[in-house]
mmCIF file of C-alpha atoms in Angstrom:
data_model
loop_
_atom_site.group_PDB
_atom_site.id
_atom_site.type_symbol
_atom_site.label_atom_id
_atom_site.label_comp_id
_atom_site.label_asym_id
_atom_site.label_seq_id
_atom_site.Cartn_x
_atom_site.Cartn_y
_atom_site.Cartn_z
ATOM 1 C CA MET Y 327 115.334 101.682 71.768
ATOM 2 C CA LYS Y 328 115.286 101.873 75.560
ATOM 3 C CA LYS Y 329 118.081 103.542 77.488
ATOM 4 C CA GLU Y 330 120.224 101.180 79.525
ATOM 5 C CA ILE Y 331 121.710 102.105 82.904
ATOM 6 C CA LYS Y 332 124.262 99.840 84.541
ATOM 7 C CA THR Y 333 126.662 100.003 87.426
ATOM 8 C CA GLN Y 334 130.096 100.427 85.886
ATOM 9 C CA PHE Y 335 131.314 96.987 86.898
ATOM 10 C CA TYR Y 336 128.148 95.150 85.804
ATOM 11 C CA ASP Y 337 129.555 93.905 82.495
ATOM 12 C CA THR Y 338 132.882 92.838 84.002
ATOM 13 C CA PHE Y 339 131.327 90.594 86.653
ATOM 14 C CA VAL Y 340 132.048 86.875 86.244
ATOM 15 C CA CYS Y 341 131.100 84.141 88.705
ATOM 16 C CA ILE Y 342 134.301 82.674 90.159
ATOM 17 C CA ALA Y 343 132.574 79.328 90.877
ATOM 18 C CA ASP Y 344 134.798 77.013 92.945
ATOM 19 C CA ARG Y 345 136.989 79.939 94.076
ATOM 20 C CA CYS Y 346 134.048 81.661 95.771
ATOM 21 C CA SER Y 347 134.438 82.193 99.512
ATOM 22 C CA PHE Y 348 130.682 81.972 100.149
ATOM 23 C CA THR Y 349 128.820 79.821 97.626
ATOM 24 C CA CYS Y 350 125.298 80.807 96.569
ATOM 25 C CA CYS Y 351 124.436 77.077 96.404
ATOM 26 C CA GLN Y 352 124.027 76.747 100.158
ATOM 27 C CA GLU Y 353 121.541 77.694 102.893
ATOM 28 C CA TRP Y 354 118.946 79.610 100.936
ATOM 29 C CA LYS Y 355 116.033 79.086 98.564
ATOM 30 C CA ILE Y 356 116.997 78.369 94.940
ATOM 31 C CA ALA Y 357 113.861 78.887 92.865
ATOM 32 C CA VAL Y 358 112.955 76.622 89.942
ATOM 33 C CA ASP Y 359 110.903 78.371 87.254
ATOM 34 C CA ASP Y 360 108.269 76.584 85.138
ATOM 35 C CA ALA Y 361 110.410 76.347 81.993
ATOM 36 C CA THR Y 362 113.298 74.792 83.949
ATOM 37 C CA TYR Y 363 110.941 72.359 85.717
ATOM 38 C CA SER Y 364 109.639 71.123 82.349
ATOM 39 C CA LYS Y 365 113.194 70.809 80.996
ATOM 40 C CA TRP Y 366 114.393 68.885 84.040
ATOM 41 C CA ASN Y 367 111.570 66.366 83.676
ATOM 42 C CA CYS Y 368 113.411 64.963 80.650
ATOM 43 C CA LEU Y 369 116.913 64.970 82.160
ATOM 44 C CA SER Y 370 118.719 62.660 84.572
ATOM 45 C CA LEU Y 371 122.149 62.580 86.209
ATOM 46 C CA ASP Y 372 121.802 58.871 86.971
ATOM 47 C CA LYS Y 373 121.836 56.868 83.716
ATOM 48 C CA GLN Y 374 121.104 53.601 85.543
ATOM 49 C CA THR Y 375 117.815 54.676 87.152
ATOM 50 C CA ASN Y 376 117.048 57.438 84.619
ATOM 51 C CA THR Y 377 115.316 59.371 87.408
ATOM 52 C CA SER Y 378 114.464 62.917 86.319
ATOM 53 C CA LEU Y 379 116.084 65.963 87.881
ATOM 54 C CA ASN Y 380 112.665 66.955 89.233
ATOM 55 C CA GLN Y 381 113.163 64.523 92.119
ATOM 56 C CA TYR Y 382 115.326 67.259 93.620
ATOM 57 C CA VAL Y 383 112.525 69.871 93.440
ATOM 58 C CA MET Y 384 110.170 70.669 96.308
ATOM 59 C CA GLN Y 385 107.311 73.079 96.976
ATOM 60 C CA LYS Y 386 108.359 75.891 99.301
ATOM 61 C CA ASP Y 387 106.159 78.855 100.254
ATOM 62 C CA GLY Y 388 103.884 78.099 97.311
ATOM 63 C CA ASN Y 389 106.746 78.005 94.790
ATOM 64 C CA ARG Y 390 109.115 75.385 93.436
ATOM 65 C CA ALA Y 391 112.653 75.304 94.849
ATOM 66 C CA ILE Y 392 115.605 72.935 94.869
ATOM 67 C CA ALA Y 393 115.476 70.676 97.936
ATOM 68 C CA LEU Y 394 118.727 71.154 99.850
ATOM 69 C CA ASN Y 395 120.544 68.111 101.218
ATOM 70 C CA GLU Y 396 121.335 67.351 104.856
ATOM 71 C CA HIS Y 397 124.248 69.801 104.700
ATOM 72 C CA LYS Y 398 121.858 72.590 103.560
ATOM 73 C CA GLN Y 399 123.553 72.550 100.148
ATOM 74 C CA CYS Y 400 122.184 72.243 96.642
ATOM 75 C CA PRO Y 401 122.325 68.506 95.777
ATOM 76 C CA PHE Y 402 124.011 69.386 92.464
ATOM 77 C CA LEU Y 403 127.011 71.001 94.191
ATOM 78 C CA ASN Y 404 130.000 68.658 94.131
ATOM 79 C CA GLU Y 405 133.009 68.433 96.467
ATOM 80 C CA GLN Y 406 134.995 70.813 94.259
ATOM 81 C CA LYS Y 407 132.197 73.417 94.702
ATOM 82 C CA LEU Y 408 131.222 73.075 91.041
ATOM 83 C CA CYS Y 409 127.727 72.426 89.648
ATOM 84 C CA ASN Y 410 127.190 68.880 88.376
ATOM 85 C CA LEU Y 411 124.350 70.123 86.175
ATOM 86 C CA VAL Y 412 126.639 72.524 84.322
ATOM 87 C CA LEU Y 413 129.344 69.859 84.037
ATOM 88 C CA ALA Y 414 126.850 67.382 82.557
ATOM 89 C CA PHE Y 415 124.572 69.579 80.439
ATOM 90 C CA GLY Y 416 126.100 73.063 80.181
ATOM 91 C CA ASP Y 417 124.854 76.472 81.391
ATOM 92 C CA ASP Y 418 121.547 76.272 79.494
ATOM 93 C CA VAL Y 419 120.176 73.727 81.960
ATOM 94 C CA LEU Y 420 120.313 76.146 84.917
ATOM 95 C CA SER Y 421 117.170 77.670 86.403
ATOM 96 C CA GLU Y 422 116.588 81.363 85.832
ATOM 97 C CA THR Y 423 117.691 82.130 89.401
ATOM 98 C CA CYS Y 424 121.002 80.284 89.073
ATOM 99 C CA ALA Y 425 121.712 81.660 85.599
ATOM 100 C CA SER Y 426 121.104 85.299 86.521
ATOM 101 C CA PHE Y 427 122.357 85.581 90.127
ATOM 102 C CA PRO Y 428 123.671 88.038 91.330
ATOM 103 C CA ARG Y 429 122.414 90.151 88.429
ATOM 104 C CA GLN Y 430 119.146 92.056 88.608
ATOM 105 C CA VAL Y 431 117.367 93.729 85.713
ATOM 106 C CA HIS Y 432 114.399 96.112 86.099
ATOM 107 C CA GLU Y 433 112.574 97.110 82.946
ATOM 108 C CA PHE Y 434 110.725 100.429 82.936
ATOM 109 C CA LYS Y 435 108.669 101.930 80.107
ATOM 110 C CA ASP Y 436 111.574 103.969 78.798
ATOM 111 C CA ARG Y 437 114.677 102.289 80.209
ATOM 112 C CA LYS Y 438 116.296 99.106 81.562
ATOM 113 C CA GLU Y 439 118.337 99.164 84.761
ATOM 114 C CA TYR Y 440 121.034 96.575 85.482
ATOM 115 C CA SER Y 441 122.572 95.940 88.861
ATOM 116 C CA LEU Y 442 124.358 93.389 91.037
ATOM 117 C CA VAL Y 443 123.135 92.444 94.513
ATOM 118 C CA SER Y 444 125.304 92.339 97.623
ATOM 119 C CA CYS Y 445 124.302 88.737 98.444
ATOM 120 C CA CYS Y 446 127.414 87.707 96.496
ATOM 121 C CA PRO Y 447 130.881 88.091 98.063
ATOM 122 C CA GLU Y 448 132.448 88.828 94.674
ATOM 123 C CA VAL Y 449 130.079 91.798 94.304
ATOM 124 C CA VAL Y 450 131.064 93.022 97.777
ATOM 125 C CA ASP Y 451 134.713 92.758 96.711
ATOM 126 C CA PHE Y 452 133.896 94.917 93.669
ATOM 127 C CA MET Y 453 132.200 97.492 95.894
ATOM 128 C CA ASN Y 454 135.172 97.528 98.221
ATOM 129 C CA GLN Y 455 137.483 98.373 95.317
ATOM 130 C CA GLN Y 456 135.429 101.396 94.205
ATOM 131 C CA ASP Y 457 135.961 104.887 95.615
ATOM 132 C CA ALA Y 458 132.282 105.450 94.829
ATOM 133 C CA ILE Y 459 129.590 103.621 92.859
ATOM 134 C CA ARG Y 460 129.420 104.940 89.304
ATOM 135 C CA PHE Y 461 126.962 104.298 86.505
ATOM 136 C CA THR Y 462 127.231 104.040 82.731
ATOM 137 C CA MET Y 463 125.017 107.139 82.431
ATOM 138 C CA ASN Y 464 125.077 110.311 84.524
ATOM 139 C CA LEU Y 465 121.890 110.014 86.566
ATOM 140 C CA LEU Y 466 121.908 113.725 87.441
ATOM 141 C CA GLU Y 467 121.739 114.660 83.763
ATOM 142 C CA MET Y 468 118.824 112.368 82.951
ATOM 143 C CA ASP Y 469 115.426 114.027 82.598
ATOM 144 C CA GLU Y 470 113.288 111.180 83.900
ATOM 145 C CA ASP Y 471 110.123 110.886 85.996
ATOM 146 C CA VAL Y 472 109.795 112.274 89.530
ATOM 147 C CA LEU Y 473 110.497 108.975 91.300
ATOM 148 C CA PHE Y 474 113.687 108.499 89.281
ATOM 149 C CA GLN Y 475 114.763 112.021 90.278
ATOM 150 C CA ILE Y 476 114.018 111.284 93.938
ATOM 151 C CA ARG Y 477 116.154 108.147 93.820
ATOM 152 C CA THR Y 478 118.953 110.081 92.075
ATOM 153 C CA MET Y 479 118.780 112.649 94.873
ATOM 154 C CA MET Y 480 118.998 109.838 97.442
ATOM 155 C CA ILE Y 481 122.115 108.413 95.777
ATOM 156 C CA ALA Y 482 123.763 111.844 95.522
ATOM 157 C CA ILE Y 483 123.179 112.604 99.217
ATOM 158 C CA MET Y 484 124.353 109.155 100.284
ATOM 159 C CA GLN Y 485 127.573 109.692 98.316
ATOM 160 C CA ASN Y 486 128.220 113.103 99.909
ATOM 161 C CA GLN Y 487 131.165 112.370 102.164
ATOM 162 C CA GLN Y 488 130.825 115.659 104.036
ATOM 163 C CA PHE Y 489 128.215 113.878 106.126
ATOM 164 C CA SER Y 490 128.504 110.638 108.084
ATOM 165 C CA ILE Y 491 126.588 107.580 106.917
ATOM 166 C CA SER Y 492 124.280 107.864 109.924
ATOM 167 C CA ASN Y 493 123.494 111.509 109.193
ATOM 168 C CA CYS Y 494 122.927 110.765 105.492
ATOM 169 C CA VAL Y 495 120.414 108.021 106.329
ATOM 170 C CA MET Y 496 118.542 110.213 108.807
ATOM 171 C CA MET Y 497 118.546 113.211 106.451
ATOM 172 C CA LEU Y 498 117.234 111.100 103.591
ATOM 173 C CA PHE Y 499 114.407 109.695 105.664
ATOM 174 C CA TYR Y 500 113.405 113.183 106.797
ATOM 175 C CA ILE Y 501 113.364 114.354 103.163
ATOM 176 C CA LEU Y 502 111.362 111.325 102.000
ATOM 177 C CA LEU Y 503 108.756 111.859 104.707
ATOM 178 C CA GLU Y 504 108.420 115.519 103.719
ATOM 179 C CA LEU Y 505 108.040 114.662 100.039
ATOM 180 C CA ASN Y 506 105.550 111.905 100.845
ATOM 181 C CA GLN Y 507 103.227 114.487 102.381
ATOM 182 C CA LYS Y 508 103.022 116.517 99.175
ATOM 183 C CA LYS Y 509 100.180 115.921 96.715
ATOM 184 C CA ILE Y 510 102.292 117.105 93.785
ATOM 185 C CA ILE Y 511 106.102 116.993 93.665
ATOM 186 C CA SER Y 512 108.019 119.228 91.298
ATOM 187 C CA LYS Y 513 111.640 119.036 90.188
ATOM 188 C CA ASN Y 514 112.261 122.203 92.241
ATOM 189 C CA ASP Y 515 111.037 120.389 95.354
ATOM 190 C CA ILE Y 516 113.640 117.691 94.770
ATOM 191 C CA ASP Y 517 116.444 120.045 93.733
ATOM 192 C CA LYS Y 518 115.993 122.016 96.953
ATOM 193 C CA TYR Y 519 117.300 119.054 98.935
ATOM 194 C CA MET Y 520 120.406 118.861 96.772
ATOM 195 C CA GLN Y 521 121.525 122.295 97.949
ATOM 196 C CA GLU Y 522 124.556 122.207 100.227
ATOM 197 C CA SER Y 523 123.098 124.831 102.568
ATOM 198 C CA VAL Y 524 119.921 122.788 103.110
ATOM 199 C CA LEU Y 525 121.869 119.588 103.762
ATOM 200 C CA LYS Y 526 124.205 121.320 106.202
ATOM 201 C CA GLU Y 527 121.248 122.744 108.073
ATOM 202 C CA LEU Y 528 119.672 119.286 108.346
ATOM 203 C CA SER Y 529 122.941 117.683 109.434
ATOM 204 C CA GLU Y 530 123.593 120.370 112.059
ATOM 205 C CA ALA Y 531 120.081 119.912 113.426
ATOM 206 C CA ILE Y 532 120.724 116.165 113.790
ATOM 207 C CA ASN Y 533 124.089 116.815 115.471
ATOM 208 C CA LYS Y 534 122.392 118.977 118.096
ATOM 209 C CA MET Y 535 119.938 116.231 119.047
ATOM 210 C CA GLN Y 536 120.384 114.027 122.087
ATOM 211 C CA PHE Y 537 120.698 110.323 121.241
ATOM 212 C CA LYS Y 538 120.600 107.610 123.887
ATOM 213 C CA THR Y 539 123.250 105.093 122.877
ATOM 214 C CA LEU Y 540 121.886 102.292 125.044
ATOM 215 C CA ASP Y 541 118.353 102.709 123.654
ATOM 216 C CA THR Y 542 119.749 102.277 120.128
ATOM 217 C CA PHE Y 543 121.776 99.260 121.258
ATOM 218 C CA GLU Y 544 118.746 97.586 122.865
ATOM 219 C CA GLU Y 545 116.500 98.189 119.833
ATOM 220 C CA ASN Y 546 119.174 96.897 117.449
ATOM 221 C CA ASN Y 547 119.691 93.836 119.637
ATOM 222 C CA GLU Y 548 115.988 92.954 119.740
ATOM 223 C CA LEU Y 549 115.587 93.583 116.027
ATOM 224 C CA PHE Y 550 118.555 91.326 115.265
ATOM 225 C CA LEU Y 551 117.142 88.504 117.403
ATOM 226 C CA ASP Y 552 113.752 88.852 115.751
ATOM 227 C CA MET Y 553 115.235 88.784 112.258
ATOM 228 C CA VAL Y 554 117.393 85.689 112.841
ATOM 229 C CA GLU Y 555 114.784 83.666 114.736
ATOM 230 C CA ASN Y 556 113.465 81.670 111.765
ATOM 231 C CA TYR Y 557 116.950 81.061 110.396
ATOM 232 C CA ARG Y 558 118.071 79.646 113.733
ATOM 233 C CA LYS Y 559 115.029 77.345 113.834
ATOM 234 C CA GLN Y 560 115.932 76.056 110.370
ATOM 235 C CA ASP Y 561 119.648 75.697 111.263
ATOM 236 C CA LEU Y 562 120.659 78.066 108.479
ATOM 237 C CA TYR Y 563 123.876 80.129 108.579
ATOM 238 C CA THR Y 564 124.549 78.459 111.919
ATOM 239 C CA GLY Y 565 128.271 79.206 112.018
ATOM 240 C CA TYR Y 566 127.649 82.891 111.429
ATOM 241 C CA LEU Y 567 124.492 83.435 113.477
ATOM 242 C CA GLU Y 568 124.341 81.033 116.418
ATOM 243 C CA PRO Y 569 127.344 82.209 118.488
ATOM 244 C CA ILE Y 570 126.444 85.895 118.177
ATOM 245 C CA ALA Y 571 122.719 85.201 118.668
ATOM 246 C CA MET Y 572 123.500 83.471 121.967
ATOM 247 C CA LEU Y 573 125.547 86.506 123.002
ATOM 248 C CA ALA Y 574 122.671 88.797 121.950
ATOM 249 C CA GLU Y 575 120.247 86.792 124.099
ATOM 250 C CA ASN Y 576 122.528 87.156 127.115
ATOM 251 C CA LEU Y 577 122.854 90.898 126.512
ATOM 252 C CA SER Y 578 119.093 91.167 126.097
ATOM 253 C CA SER Y 579 118.552 89.923 129.650
ATOM 254 C CA GLU Y 580 121.425 91.689 131.397
ATOM 255 C CA TYR Y 581 124.460 93.839 130.608
ATOM 256 C CA ASP Y 582 126.779 96.336 132.267
ATOM 257 C CA GLU Y 583 125.762 99.775 130.935
ATOM 258 C CA TYR Y 584 129.198 101.336 131.367
ATOM 259 C CA LYS Y 585 130.997 98.430 129.656
ATOM 260 C CA ILE Y 586 128.577 98.303 126.719
ATOM 261 C CA THR Y 587 128.773 102.070 126.232
ATOM 262 C CA THR Y 588 132.578 101.896 126.273
ATOM 263 C CA HIS Y 589 132.617 98.937 123.885
ATOM 264 C CA LEU Y 590 130.243 100.719 121.478
ATOM 265 C CA GLN Y 591 132.539 103.757 121.417
ATOM 266 C CA GLN Y 592 135.573 101.559 120.757
ATOM 267 C CA PHE Y 593 133.746 99.594 118.063
ATOM 268 C CA GLU Y 594 132.770 102.803 116.239
ATOM 269 C CA GLY Y 595 136.426 103.367 115.370
ATOM 270 C CA GLN Y 596 136.691 99.828 113.986
ATOM 271 C CA PHE Y 597 133.468 100.172 111.984
ATOM 272 C CA LYS Y 598 134.510 103.520 110.530
ATOM 273 C CA MET Y 599 137.476 101.847 108.825
ATOM 274 C CA PHE Y 600 134.984 100.317 106.373
ATOM 275 C CA GLU Y 601 132.960 103.475 105.747
ATOM 276 C CA LYS Y 602 133.714 103.553 102.004
ATOM 277 C CA LEU Y 603 132.476 99.984 101.513
ATOM 278 C CA LEU Y 604 129.377 100.513 103.652
ATOM 279 C CA ARG Y 605 128.484 103.729 101.859
ATOM 280 C CA ASN Y 606 128.863 101.944 98.515
ATOM 281 C CA TYR Y 607 126.741 99.060 99.777
ATOM 282 C CA ILE Y 608 123.888 101.415 100.756
ATOM 283 C CA VAL Y 609 124.115 103.270 97.420
ATOM 284 C CA MET Y 610 123.887 99.953 95.551
ATOM 285 C CA ASP Y 611 120.895 98.946 97.663
ATOM 286 C CA ILE Y 612 119.153 102.252 96.954
ATOM 287 C CA TYR Y 613 119.799 101.921 93.214
ATOM 288 C CA THR Y 614 118.770 98.258 93.035
ATOM 289 C CA ASN Y 615 115.884 97.957 95.488
ATOM 290 C CA SER Y 616 114.241 101.291 96.245
ATOM 291 C CA LEU Y 617 112.639 101.883 92.836
ATOM 292 C CA MET Y 618 110.745 99.232 90.868
ATOM 293 C CA PRO Y 619 108.714 99.610 87.651
ATOM 294 C CA GLU Y 620 105.401 99.818 89.562
ATOM 295 C CA SER Y 621 106.683 101.782 92.568
ATOM 296 C CA THR Y 622 104.933 104.659 94.308
ATOM 297 C CA LEU Y 623 106.654 107.168 96.568
ATOM 298 C CA GLU Y 624 105.360 105.243 99.589
ATOM 299 C CA ASN Y 625 107.068 102.114 98.224
ATOM 300 C CA ILE Y 626 110.356 104.034 98.044
ATOM 301 C CA VAL Y 627 109.921 105.219 101.643
ATOM 302 C CA VAL Y 628 109.186 101.694 102.869
ATOM 303 C CA MET Y 629 112.100 100.197 100.954
ATOM 304 C CA PHE Y 630 114.437 102.838 102.339
ATOM 305 C CA GLN Y 631 113.307 101.865 105.836
ATOM 306 C CA TRP Y 632 114.206 98.268 104.982
ATOM 307 C CA ILE Y 633 117.618 99.331 103.666
ATOM 308 C CA ALA Y 634 118.255 101.311 106.873
ATOM 309 C CA MET Y 635 117.179 98.324 108.964
ATOM 310 C CA GLU Y 636 119.466 96.010 106.987
ATOM 311 C CA PHE Y 637 122.380 98.384 107.565
ATOM 312 C CA THR Y 638 121.762 98.548 111.331
ATOM 313 C CA ILE Y 639 121.528 94.752 111.581
ATOM 314 C CA ILE Y 640 124.799 94.343 109.676
ATOM 315 C CA ARG Y 641 126.410 96.858 112.027
ATOM 316 C CA HIS Y 642 125.004 95.087 115.091
ATOM 317 C CA THR Y 643 126.102 91.626 113.953
ATOM 318 C CA LEU Y 644 129.607 92.968 113.442
ATOM 319 C CA PHE Y 645 129.547 94.534 116.923
ATOM 320 C CA LEU Y 646 128.495 91.197 118.430
ATOM 321 C CA LYS Y 647 131.170 89.366 116.420
ATOM 322 C CA TRP Y 648 133.770 91.889 117.584
ATOM 323 C CA LEU Y 649 132.697 91.381 121.218
ATOM 324 C CA LEU Y 650 132.814 87.624 120.813
ATOM 325 C CA GLU Y 651 136.334 87.858 119.392
ATOM 326 C CA GLU Y 652 137.375 89.796 122.526
ATOM 327 C CA GLN Y 653 137.617 93.133 120.681
ATOM 328 C CA ARG Y 654 140.189 92.016 118.154
ATOM 329 C CA SER Y 655 140.428 94.215 115.078
ATOM 330 C CA LEU Y 656 137.475 93.939 112.726
ATOM 331 C CA THR Y 657 138.578 92.201 109.521
ATOM 332 C CA TYR Y 658 137.443 92.807 105.958
ATOM 333 C CA SER Y 659 136.421 89.150 105.582
ATOM 334 C CA ASP Y 660 134.099 89.504 108.604
ATOM 335 C CA VAL Y 661 132.512 92.634 107.162
ATOM 336 C CA ARG Y 662 132.103 91.062 103.714
ATOM 337 C CA ASP Y 663 130.663 87.798 105.046
ATOM 338 C CA TYR Y 664 128.090 89.473 107.282
ATOM 339 C CA ILE Y 665 127.021 91.831 104.481
ATOM 340 C CA VAL Y 666 126.411 88.692 102.398
ATOM 341 C CA VAL Y 667 124.606 86.773 105.172
ATOM 342 C CA ILE Y 668 122.297 89.624 106.228
ATOM 343 C CA SER Y 669 121.620 90.590 102.605
ATOM 344 C CA ARG Y 670 120.550 87.011 101.889
ATOM 345 C CA MET Y 671 118.437 86.848 105.029
ATOM 346 C CA MET Y 672 116.675 90.129 104.277
ATOM 347 C CA GLY Y 673 116.365 89.738 100.521
ATOM 348 C CA TYR Y 674 112.573 89.573 100.699
ATOM 349 C CA ASP Y 675 110.279 90.584 97.866
ATOM 350 C CA HIS Y 676 108.098 93.648 98.414
ATOM 351 C CA GLU Y 677 105.003 91.709 99.513
ATOM 352 C CA ASP Y 678 106.960 89.901 102.235
ATOM 353 C CA ILE Y 679 108.517 93.158 103.417
ATOM 354 C CA TYR Y 680 105.095 94.745 103.795
ATOM 355 C CA GLU Y 681 103.862 91.643 105.624
ATOM 356 C CA TYR Y 682 106.799 91.784 108.051
ATOM 357 C CA LEU Y 683 106.308 95.504 108.703
ATOM 358 C CA GLU Y 684 102.575 94.996 109.242
ATOM 359 C CA LYS Y 685 103.222 92.314 111.866
ATOM 360 C CA SER Y 686 106.084 94.112 113.590
ATOM 361 C CA PHE Y 687 105.159 97.812 113.536
ATOM 362 C CA GLU Y 688 102.101 99.994 113.988
ATOM 363 C CA ALA Y 689 102.338 101.398 110.453
ATOM 364 C CA PHE Y 690 104.160 100.676 107.186
ATOM 365 C CA VAL Y 691 105.740 104.145 107.249
ATOM 366 C CA TRP Y 692 107.680 104.875 110.430
ATOM 367 C CA ASP Y 693 107.979 108.112 112.348
ATOM 368 C CA TRP Y 694 111.329 109.806 111.791
ATOM 369 C CA GLY Y 695 112.167 109.267 115.460
ATOM 370 C CA TYR Y 696 112.058 105.488 115.150
ATOM 371 C CA LEU Y 697 114.529 105.403 112.286
ATOM 372 C CA ALA Y 698 116.746 107.807 114.242
ATOM 373 C CA LEU Y 699 116.564 105.399 117.191
ATOM 374 C CA LEU Y 700 117.680 102.513 114.968
ATOM 375 C CA ILE Y 701 120.547 104.425 113.373
ATOM 376 C CA GLY Y 702 121.759 106.310 116.436
ATOM 377 C CA LYS Y 703 124.552 108.839 116.513
ATOM 378 C CA ASN Y 704 128.208 108.213 115.672
#
């Protein structure tokens, strides 16, 4: 029997349906698997016309998906924010995507890993309530393969509160690049980076470096605009993205260096109030997305880059929102909603991530300096 690893709150998660603050039935692709498509061919919500449910299915990016209505919502979502399919036929009629979201299961040769993704506001609420992300098994005590041990090391370092989130991300990327250069990786190689003295030395080296705040701001701003471009064209997440994207465009053409620097310093204090949540969010992302059943070490490096990029875009969207709100205090609902929005926007599969990196960067694996530029210094 395979071992099972779950986040501690995996089994307690329940969809809150109509009470959800940010429904998953709106503004993103809802896949329809083959079995569901066949089932829907024999079902109808309209007894008069007896038209099959498949009339609501379209081809999107080579796959079947539910065609959203003019409000960018699933056509089965009613005014009470409940699913008409479930009301008419029960849960068994749902597509695999709808039935499983926000759960993710990865099956390895010797174990199954269960997680919840941060595209769901209820999951973000769970993360916000935890002092730290815990698992049903002690990952440090598990004698698994090298890649599992590397991911466990990543989680342990990310949860080390002696170091800021920014320093943890930069230290981890440095370690991953070093490991990626080795032909053979031993457990001792990994354990070395768990030593407090080694981590302190890395963190102190980062603290001594000179970071140009405005360079980080400009790179984050351009990256944000690039990432939201297609969503703006499709009028998706308009209420969340359009006002801050317009501000980002204005700042991209001209800004007062002194004012922006001052605002960034003031915003850092606001952002730090949510450090526990953001650290938990990154840990969950590392656990869920950095290691897949067919992963190589390069895949882990690339996925960590994506996680770091997602974090910086969330941070930048919140900075823009804070500016737009005339520097009012950053609220938890803002932080939660933008974690959900950006997570949904950047929830690509691995092939799409590689395609994006190939188009946007000179190489799949970045230099350490580029990631440091993205993250910047507290």
